[in-house]
Amino acid sequence: MSQDQTLNVNNLVIDMDGVLWHGDTAVPGIGKCLSSIRDLGVGVALASNNSTKTAAQMEAKLAHMGIDLDLQYVVTSANATVSYLKDNYPQATRAYVIGEDGLHDAVQQAGLQVVSVDDVRELAEADNLTAVDAVVGGLARDLTYDLLAMGALLVRAGVPFIASNIDASFPSELGQLPGAGAVLDVVSTASGVKPIVVGKPEQIIFQGALKRLNASPDTSAMIGDRLETAILGAQRAGMTSILVLSGVSTKEDIQKTGIQPDYVFEDIHAVAEALQTAQERV
């Protein structure tokens, strides 16, 4: 971890939950902060393990938070999951989705039919569960037992199980709430199968964000609030890793996990100040 809290990078990939906002509450002054970073000539992309929002919903949220950023520079785990499906299951036509609007919409936009709970019941009765090509999971806050149970039946029958992310929790105004990992653990426990994980720390999201910035890893940094996802993933991608203490992970967690970020800042405002200082020294 660097003791020199100046920072010299050409591009930033920034996590959202816990860095830019908590639930529906923005970090104070976040829009102005991101604008000041971009005014320094630093490229900015956003990358999140959150799969709950559609593109339109994400655009509305950014506007609500006072953030002016084109959606071409926003990558979510829903986007990454669809990319993974297209690349690895090109013949897939039917998917069972445990998730919210963002994941449902992304799967449908990819041309796949979303299979319902009732559809799975009928397939189970006909002993034809493998007619479904994939079980795709993320955070779902309107859970029912049947939604999870039918997913477990499909996975136990051998249908590929793909998780947009397995974050155990996510930061909210109230504190840490159960995340996608907590939800999908039910399916894993019932089926005995762990999902293929697409979100951070896996590389699809990082690659997607860097591609949108037309950037290389060695001149780019990832800002995140969670050591085992954003920071570990950045290190695997060959990027500078920046932990901010405004979300999930703490300084104590660095010792516990052994995941050592290149930089630690209190929040994104402190990152912006370090970037400004670095340019003033040139």
Short mmCIF file of C-alpha atoms in Angstrom, two decimals, residues 55-273:
data_model
loop_
_atom_site.label_atom_id
_atom_site.label_comp_id
_atom_site.label_asym_id
_atom_site.label_seq_id
_atom_site.Cartn_x
_atom_site.Cartn_y
_atom_site.Cartn_z
CA ALA A 55 -30.15 0.68 -18.82
CA ALA A 56 -33.04 3.15 -18.57
CA GLN A 57 -33.22 2.76 -14.79
CA MET A 58 -29.47 3.22 -14.48
CA GLU A 59 -29.62 6.37 -16.62
CA ALA A 60 -32.35 7.75 -14.36
CA LYS A 61 -30.36 6.91 -11.22
CA LEU A 62 -27.23 8.64 -12.49
CA ALA A 63 -29.29 11.73 -13.31
CA HIS A 64 -30.89 11.62 -9.86
CA MET A 65 -27.44 11.47 -8.28
CA GLY A 66 -26.29 14.46 -10.32
CA ILE A 67 -23.83 12.38 -12.37
CA ASP A 68 -23.40 13.35 -16.03
CA LEU A 69 -21.93 10.29 -17.75
CA ASP A 70 -22.93 8.62 -21.00
CA LEU A 71 -24.23 5.07 -20.55
CA GLN A 72 -21.56 3.78 -22.93
CA TYR A 73 -19.18 4.18 -19.97
CA VAL A 74 -21.33 2.15 -17.57
CA VAL A 75 -20.82 -1.61 -17.18
CA THR A 76 -22.94 -3.75 -14.85
CA SER A 77 -22.82 -7.43 -13.99
CA ALA A 78 -26.05 -7.84 -15.97
CA ASN A 79 -24.18 -6.68 -19.10
CA ALA A 80 -21.28 -8.95 -18.27
CA THR A 81 -23.55 -11.94 -17.69
CA VAL A 82 -25.13 -11.54 -21.12
CA SER A 83 -21.67 -11.28 -22.70
CA TYR A 84 -20.68 -14.49 -20.95
CA LEU A 85 -23.84 -16.26 -22.15
CA LYS A 86 -23.28 -15.16 -25.75
CA ASP A 87 -19.64 -16.23 -25.72
CA ASN A 88 -20.02 -19.57 -23.93
CA TYR A 89 -23.56 -20.72 -24.77
CA PRO A 90 -24.18 -19.33 -28.26
CA GLN A 91 -26.99 -21.82 -28.91
CA ALA A 92 -28.90 -20.92 -25.75
CA THR A 93 -32.48 -19.79 -26.27
CA ARG A 94 -34.15 -20.20 -22.84
CA ALA A 95 -33.01 -18.98 -19.45
CA TYR A 96 -34.45 -19.07 -15.94
CA VAL A 97 -33.72 -15.81 -14.14
CA ILE A 98 -33.42 -15.24 -10.40
CA GLY A 99 -33.06 -11.48 -10.31
CA GLU A 100 -34.60 -8.09 -10.84
CA ASP A 101 -35.40 -5.88 -13.84
CA GLY A 102 -31.81 -5.37 -14.94
CA LEU A 103 -31.01 -9.05 -15.30
CA HIS A 104 -34.38 -9.90 -16.86
CA ASP A 105 -34.03 -7.07 -19.37
CA ALA A 106 -30.43 -7.92 -20.30
CA VAL A 107 -31.30 -11.57 -20.91
CA GLN A 108 -34.29 -10.66 -23.05
CA GLN A 109 -32.31 -8.06 -25.00
CA ALA A 110 -29.87 -10.84 -25.81
CA GLY A 111 -32.72 -12.69 -27.52
CA LEU A 112 -33.35 -15.36 -24.89
CA GLN A 113 -36.77 -16.37 -23.63
CA VAL A 114 -37.16 -16.01 -19.87
CA VAL A 115 -38.69 -19.18 -18.42
CA SER A 116 -41.18 -18.77 -15.57
CA VAL A 117 -41.68 -20.73 -12.36
CA ASP A 118 -44.79 -22.32 -13.87
CA ASP A 119 -42.84 -23.29 -17.01
CA VAL A 120 -40.29 -25.11 -14.86
CA ARG A 121 -43.04 -26.96 -13.01
CA GLU A 122 -44.40 -28.22 -16.33
CA LEU A 123 -40.94 -29.23 -17.51
CA ALA A 124 -40.31 -31.07 -14.24
CA GLU A 125 -43.57 -32.99 -14.61
CA ALA A 126 -42.54 -33.90 -18.16
CA ASP A 127 -39.02 -34.88 -16.98
CA ASN A 128 -37.60 -32.32 -19.40
CA LEU A 129 -35.78 -29.80 -17.20
CA THR A 130 -32.76 -29.66 -19.49
CA ALA A 131 -34.92 -27.89 -22.08
CA VAL A 132 -33.77 -24.79 -20.18
CA ASP A 133 -30.30 -23.68 -21.26
CA ALA A 134 -29.15 -21.67 -18.24
CA VAL A 135 -30.08 -20.54 -14.75
CA VAL A 136 -28.98 -16.93 -14.37
CA GLY A 137 -28.90 -15.40 -10.89
CA GLY A 138 -28.34 -12.10 -9.15
CA LEU A 139 -29.82 -10.05 -6.35
CA ALA A 140 -33.59 -10.51 -6.03
CA ARG A 141 -35.45 -8.63 -3.32
CA ASP A 142 -38.92 -9.95 -4.18
CA LEU A 143 -38.00 -13.56 -3.52
CA THR A 144 -40.41 -16.45 -3.19
CA TYR A 145 -39.66 -19.98 -2.13
CA ASP A 146 -40.87 -21.24 -5.51
CA LEU A 147 -38.46 -18.97 -7.42
CA LEU A 148 -35.50 -20.46 -5.57
CA ALA A 149 -36.89 -24.01 -5.53
CA MET A 150 -37.42 -24.20 -9.30
CA GLY A 151 -33.95 -22.80 -9.84
CA ALA A 152 -32.50 -25.50 -7.61
CA LEU A 153 -34.39 -28.19 -9.55
CA LEU A 154 -32.92 -26.95 -12.82
CA VAL A 155 -29.36 -26.75 -11.49
CA ARG A 156 -29.61 -30.20 -9.90
CA ALA A 157 -30.73 -31.52 -13.30
CA GLY A 158 -27.52 -30.22 -14.87
CA VAL A 159 -28.59 -26.85 -16.27
CA PRO A 160 -25.62 -24.41 -16.17
CA PHE A 161 -25.79 -22.08 -13.16
CA ILE A 162 -24.41 -18.58 -13.82
CA ALA A 163 -24.20 -15.85 -11.18
CA SER A 164 -23.97 -12.19 -12.12
CA ASN A 165 -22.15 -11.81 -8.80
CA ILE A 166 -21.93 -13.46 -5.40
CA ASP A 167 -21.49 -10.43 -3.14
CA ALA A 168 -22.63 -11.52 0.30
CA SER A 169 -23.95 -8.06 1.13
CA PHE A 170 -24.32 -4.55 -0.23
CA PRO A 171 -24.20 -1.16 1.50
CA SER A 172 -27.42 0.76 2.10
CA GLU A 173 -28.53 3.74 4.16
CA LEU A 174 -29.45 1.24 6.89
CA GLY A 175 -26.20 -0.74 6.82
CA GLN A 176 -25.11 -3.99 5.16
CA LEU A 177 -28.04 -5.87 3.60
CA PRO A 178 -28.02 -9.42 2.09
CA GLY A 179 -26.67 -9.45 -1.44
CA ALA A 180 -26.80 -11.76 -4.45
CA GLY A 181 -24.42 -14.25 -2.86
CA ALA A 182 -26.72 -14.73 0.11
CA VAL A 183 -29.68 -15.29 -2.22
CA LEU A 184 -27.92 -17.69 -4.58
CA ASP A 185 -26.44 -19.70 -1.70
CA VAL A 186 -29.92 -21.15 -1.25
CA VAL A 187 -29.80 -22.61 -4.77
CA SER A 188 -26.22 -23.81 -4.28
CA THR A 189 -27.03 -25.50 -0.99
CA ALA A 190 -30.14 -27.19 -2.35
CA SER A 191 -28.50 -28.37 -5.58
CA GLY A 192 -24.96 -29.02 -4.39
CA VAL A 193 -23.63 -26.90 -7.28
CA LYS A 194 -21.65 -23.66 -7.08
CA PRO A 195 -22.37 -21.11 -9.80
CA ILE A 196 -20.05 -19.85 -12.50
CA VAL A 197 -19.36 -16.29 -11.34
CA VAL A 198 -19.28 -13.50 -13.93
CA GLY A 199 -18.97 -10.35 -11.79
CA LYS A 200 -15.96 -8.98 -9.96
CA PRO A 201 -13.39 -10.27 -9.16
CA GLU A 202 -13.72 -12.13 -12.47
CA GLN A 203 -12.38 -10.28 -15.47
CA ILE A 204 -15.32 -9.69 -17.84
CA ILE A 205 -16.44 -6.45 -16.17
CA PHE A 206 -12.89 -5.07 -16.01
CA GLN A 207 -12.24 -5.93 -19.65
CA GLY A 208 -15.54 -4.36 -20.67
CA ALA A 209 -14.83 -1.12 -18.82
CA LEU A 210 -11.30 -0.81 -20.20
CA LYS A 211 -12.56 -1.47 -23.72
CA ARG A 212 -15.10 1.34 -23.40
CA LEU A 213 -12.33 3.69 -22.27
CA ASN A 214 -9.96 2.41 -24.98
CA ALA A 215 -7.51 2.00 -22.13
CA SER A 216 -4.81 -0.43 -21.08
CA PRO A 217 -4.62 -1.92 -17.56
CA ASP A 218 -1.19 -0.50 -16.78
CA THR A 219 -2.39 3.11 -17.08
CA SER A 220 -5.70 2.53 -15.31
CA ALA A 221 -6.94 2.15 -11.75
CA MET A 222 -10.00 0.57 -10.16
CA ILE A 223 -11.72 2.31 -7.24
CA GLY A 224 -13.81 0.02 -5.05
CA ASP A 225 -15.05 -0.44 -1.51
CA ARG A 226 -14.78 -4.23 -1.33
CA LEU A 227 -11.42 -6.01 -1.14
CA GLU A 228 -12.50 -9.44 -2.37
CA THR A 229 -14.23 -8.14 -5.50
CA ALA A 230 -13.07 -4.78 -6.88
CA ILE A 231 -9.57 -4.78 -5.39
CA LEU A 232 -8.74 -8.43 -6.02
CA GLY A 233 -10.18 -8.19 -9.53
CA ALA A 234 -8.13 -5.09 -10.31
CA GLN A 235 -4.97 -6.84 -9.21
CA ARG A 236 -5.77 -9.83 -11.40
CA ALA A 237 -6.40 -7.46 -14.33
CA GLY A 238 -3.04 -5.72 -13.89
CA MET A 239 -4.63 -2.43 -12.81
CA THR A 240 -3.74 -0.12 -9.94
CA SER A 241 -6.10 -0.91 -7.05
CA ILE A 242 -7.66 1.80 -4.87
CA LEU A 243 -9.70 0.94 -1.79
CA VAL A 244 -12.06 3.59 -0.43
CA LEU A 245 -13.34 3.22 3.11
CA SER A 246 -16.82 4.56 2.37
CA GLY A 247 -18.45 1.18 1.86
CA VAL A 248 -17.89 -2.42 2.95
CA SER A 249 -14.19 -3.12 3.61
CA THR A 250 -12.14 -1.56 6.40
CA LYS A 251 -8.44 -1.16 7.08
CA GLU A 252 -8.70 -4.09 9.48
CA ASP A 253 -10.05 -6.24 6.65
CA ILE A 254 -6.81 -5.75 4.74
CA GLN A 255 -4.96 -7.68 7.42
CA LYS A 256 -7.70 -10.30 7.70
CA THR A 257 -7.93 -11.02 3.98
CA GLY A 258 -4.32 -10.49 2.95
CA ILE A 259 -5.57 -8.50 -0.05
CA GLN A 260 -3.31 -5.45 -0.19
CA PRO A 261 -4.55 -2.50 -2.29
CA ASP A 262 -2.06 -0.12 -3.87
CA TYR A 263 -3.81 2.85 -2.26
CA VAL A 264 -6.31 3.41 0.54
CA PHE A 265 -8.41 6.58 0.72
CA GLU A 266 -11.29 7.63 2.94
CA ASP A 267 -13.58 8.27 -0.01
CA ILE A 268 -13.69 9.26 -3.66
CA HIS A 269 -13.24 12.95 -2.81
CA ALA A 270 -9.83 12.07 -1.36
CA VAL A 271 -8.99 10.22 -4.58
CA ALA A 272 -9.86 13.31 -6.60
CA GLU A 273 -7.62 15.44 -4.38
#
